PDB file of C-alpha atoms in Angstrom:
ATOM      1  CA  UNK A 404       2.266  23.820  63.086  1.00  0.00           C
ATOM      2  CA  UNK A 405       0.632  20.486  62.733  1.00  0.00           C
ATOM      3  CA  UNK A 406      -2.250  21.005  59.655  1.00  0.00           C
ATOM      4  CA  UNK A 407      -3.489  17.750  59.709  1.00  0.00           C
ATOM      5  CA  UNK A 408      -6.257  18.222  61.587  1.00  0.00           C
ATOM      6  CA  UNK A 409      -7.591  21.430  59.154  1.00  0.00           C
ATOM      7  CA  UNK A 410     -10.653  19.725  58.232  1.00  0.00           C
ATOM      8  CA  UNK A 411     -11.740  19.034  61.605  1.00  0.00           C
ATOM      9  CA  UNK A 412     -10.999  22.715  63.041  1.00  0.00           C
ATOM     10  CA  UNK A 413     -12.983  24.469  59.358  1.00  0.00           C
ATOM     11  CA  UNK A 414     -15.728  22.334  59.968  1.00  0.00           C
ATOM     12  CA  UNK A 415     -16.679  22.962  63.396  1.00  0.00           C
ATOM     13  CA  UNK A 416     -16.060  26.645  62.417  1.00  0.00           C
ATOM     14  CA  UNK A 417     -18.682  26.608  59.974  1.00  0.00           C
ATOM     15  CA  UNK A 418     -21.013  24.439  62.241  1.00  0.00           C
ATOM     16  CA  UNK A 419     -20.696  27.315  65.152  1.00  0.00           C
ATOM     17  CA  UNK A 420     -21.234  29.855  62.565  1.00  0.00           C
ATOM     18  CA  UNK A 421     -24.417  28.757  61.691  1.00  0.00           C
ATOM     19  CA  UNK A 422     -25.033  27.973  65.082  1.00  0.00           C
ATOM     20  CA  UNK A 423     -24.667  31.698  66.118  1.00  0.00           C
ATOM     21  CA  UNK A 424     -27.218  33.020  63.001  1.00  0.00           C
ATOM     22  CA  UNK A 425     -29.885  30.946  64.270  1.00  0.00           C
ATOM     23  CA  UNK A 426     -29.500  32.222  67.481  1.00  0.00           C
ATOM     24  CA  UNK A 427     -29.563  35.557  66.367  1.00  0.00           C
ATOM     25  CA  UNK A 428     -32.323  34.904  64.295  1.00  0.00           C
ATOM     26  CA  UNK A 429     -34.444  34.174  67.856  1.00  0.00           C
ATOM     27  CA  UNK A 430     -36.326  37.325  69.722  1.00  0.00           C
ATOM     28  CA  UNK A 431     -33.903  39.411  71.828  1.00  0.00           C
ATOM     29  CA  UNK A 432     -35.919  38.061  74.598  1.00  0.00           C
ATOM     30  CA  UNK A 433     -35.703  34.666  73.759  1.00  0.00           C
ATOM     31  CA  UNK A 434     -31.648  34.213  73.561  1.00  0.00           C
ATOM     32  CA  UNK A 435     -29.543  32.572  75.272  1.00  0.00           C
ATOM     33  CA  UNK A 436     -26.654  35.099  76.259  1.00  0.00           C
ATOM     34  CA  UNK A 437     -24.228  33.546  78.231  1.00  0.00           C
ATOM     35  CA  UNK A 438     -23.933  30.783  75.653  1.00  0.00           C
ATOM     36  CA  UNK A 439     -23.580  33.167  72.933  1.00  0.00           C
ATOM     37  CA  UNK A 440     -20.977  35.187  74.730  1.00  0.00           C
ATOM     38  CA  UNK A 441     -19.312  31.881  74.839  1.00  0.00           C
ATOM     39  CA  UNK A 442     -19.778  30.488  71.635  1.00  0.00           C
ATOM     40  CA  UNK A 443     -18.984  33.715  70.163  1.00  0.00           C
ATOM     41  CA  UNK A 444     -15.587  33.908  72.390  1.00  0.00           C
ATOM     42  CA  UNK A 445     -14.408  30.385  70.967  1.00  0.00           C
ATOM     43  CA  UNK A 446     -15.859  30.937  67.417  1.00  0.00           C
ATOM     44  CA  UNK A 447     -13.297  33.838  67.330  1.00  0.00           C
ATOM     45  CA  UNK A 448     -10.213  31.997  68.893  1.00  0.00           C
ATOM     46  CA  UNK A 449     -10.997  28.709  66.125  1.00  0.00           C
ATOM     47  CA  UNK A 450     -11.350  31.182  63.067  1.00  0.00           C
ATOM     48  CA  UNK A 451      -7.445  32.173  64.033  1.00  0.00           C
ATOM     49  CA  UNK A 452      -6.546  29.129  64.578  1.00  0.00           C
ATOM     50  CA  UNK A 453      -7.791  28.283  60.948  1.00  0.00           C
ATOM     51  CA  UNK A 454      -6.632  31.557  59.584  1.00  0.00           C
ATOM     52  CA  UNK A 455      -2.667  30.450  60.974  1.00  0.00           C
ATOM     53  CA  UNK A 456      -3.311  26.495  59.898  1.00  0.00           C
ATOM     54  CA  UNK A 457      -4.087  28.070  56.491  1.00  0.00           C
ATOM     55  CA  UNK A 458      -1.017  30.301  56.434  1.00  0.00           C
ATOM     56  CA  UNK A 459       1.632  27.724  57.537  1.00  0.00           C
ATOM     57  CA  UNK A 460      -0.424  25.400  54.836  1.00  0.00           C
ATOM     58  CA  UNK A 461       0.513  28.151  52.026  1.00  0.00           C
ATOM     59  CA  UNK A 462      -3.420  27.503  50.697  1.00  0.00           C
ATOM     60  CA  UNK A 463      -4.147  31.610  51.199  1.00  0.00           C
ATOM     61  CA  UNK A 464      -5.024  33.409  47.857  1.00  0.00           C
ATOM     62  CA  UNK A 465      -5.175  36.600  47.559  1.00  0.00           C
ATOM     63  CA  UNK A 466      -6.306  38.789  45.042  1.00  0.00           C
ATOM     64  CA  UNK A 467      -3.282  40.036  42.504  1.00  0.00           C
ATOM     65  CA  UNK A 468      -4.605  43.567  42.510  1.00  0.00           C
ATOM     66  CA  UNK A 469      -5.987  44.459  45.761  1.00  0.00           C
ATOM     67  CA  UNK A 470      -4.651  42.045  47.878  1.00  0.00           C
ATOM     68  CA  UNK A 471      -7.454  41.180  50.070  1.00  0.00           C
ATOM     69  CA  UNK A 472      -8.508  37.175  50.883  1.00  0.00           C
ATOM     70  CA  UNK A 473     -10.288  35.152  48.465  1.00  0.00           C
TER      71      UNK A 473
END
């Protein structure tokens, strides 16, 4: 898997993330759904993308004792 473009993919992760909590933070009323659903859809295919970038990178820690994601 080609990593070099990491930065690029974490980045635009975080930028939809935030994205997403302002429009949450919006009235029910006010949001717009069908770009949420879609925004939502692709934030969730990029985070594994990043997730297997990060594996084949070897730059996962984990915690020694209970083995969750740092």
């Amino acid at each position: 898997m080609n990593t070099g473009f990491y930065g690029v993919f974490k980045s635009k992760l975080d930028r939809q993330k935030e994205d997403i909590k302002k429009e949450l933070e919006r009235a029910k009323s006010d949001r717009r759904k069908d770009w949420l659903k879609r925004q939502l859809k692709e934030t969730k295919k990029l985070k594994k993308l990043v997730k297997e970038m990060e594996e084949a990178m070897g730059t996962v820690t984990h915690c020694p004792h209970c083995g969750e994601k740092l």
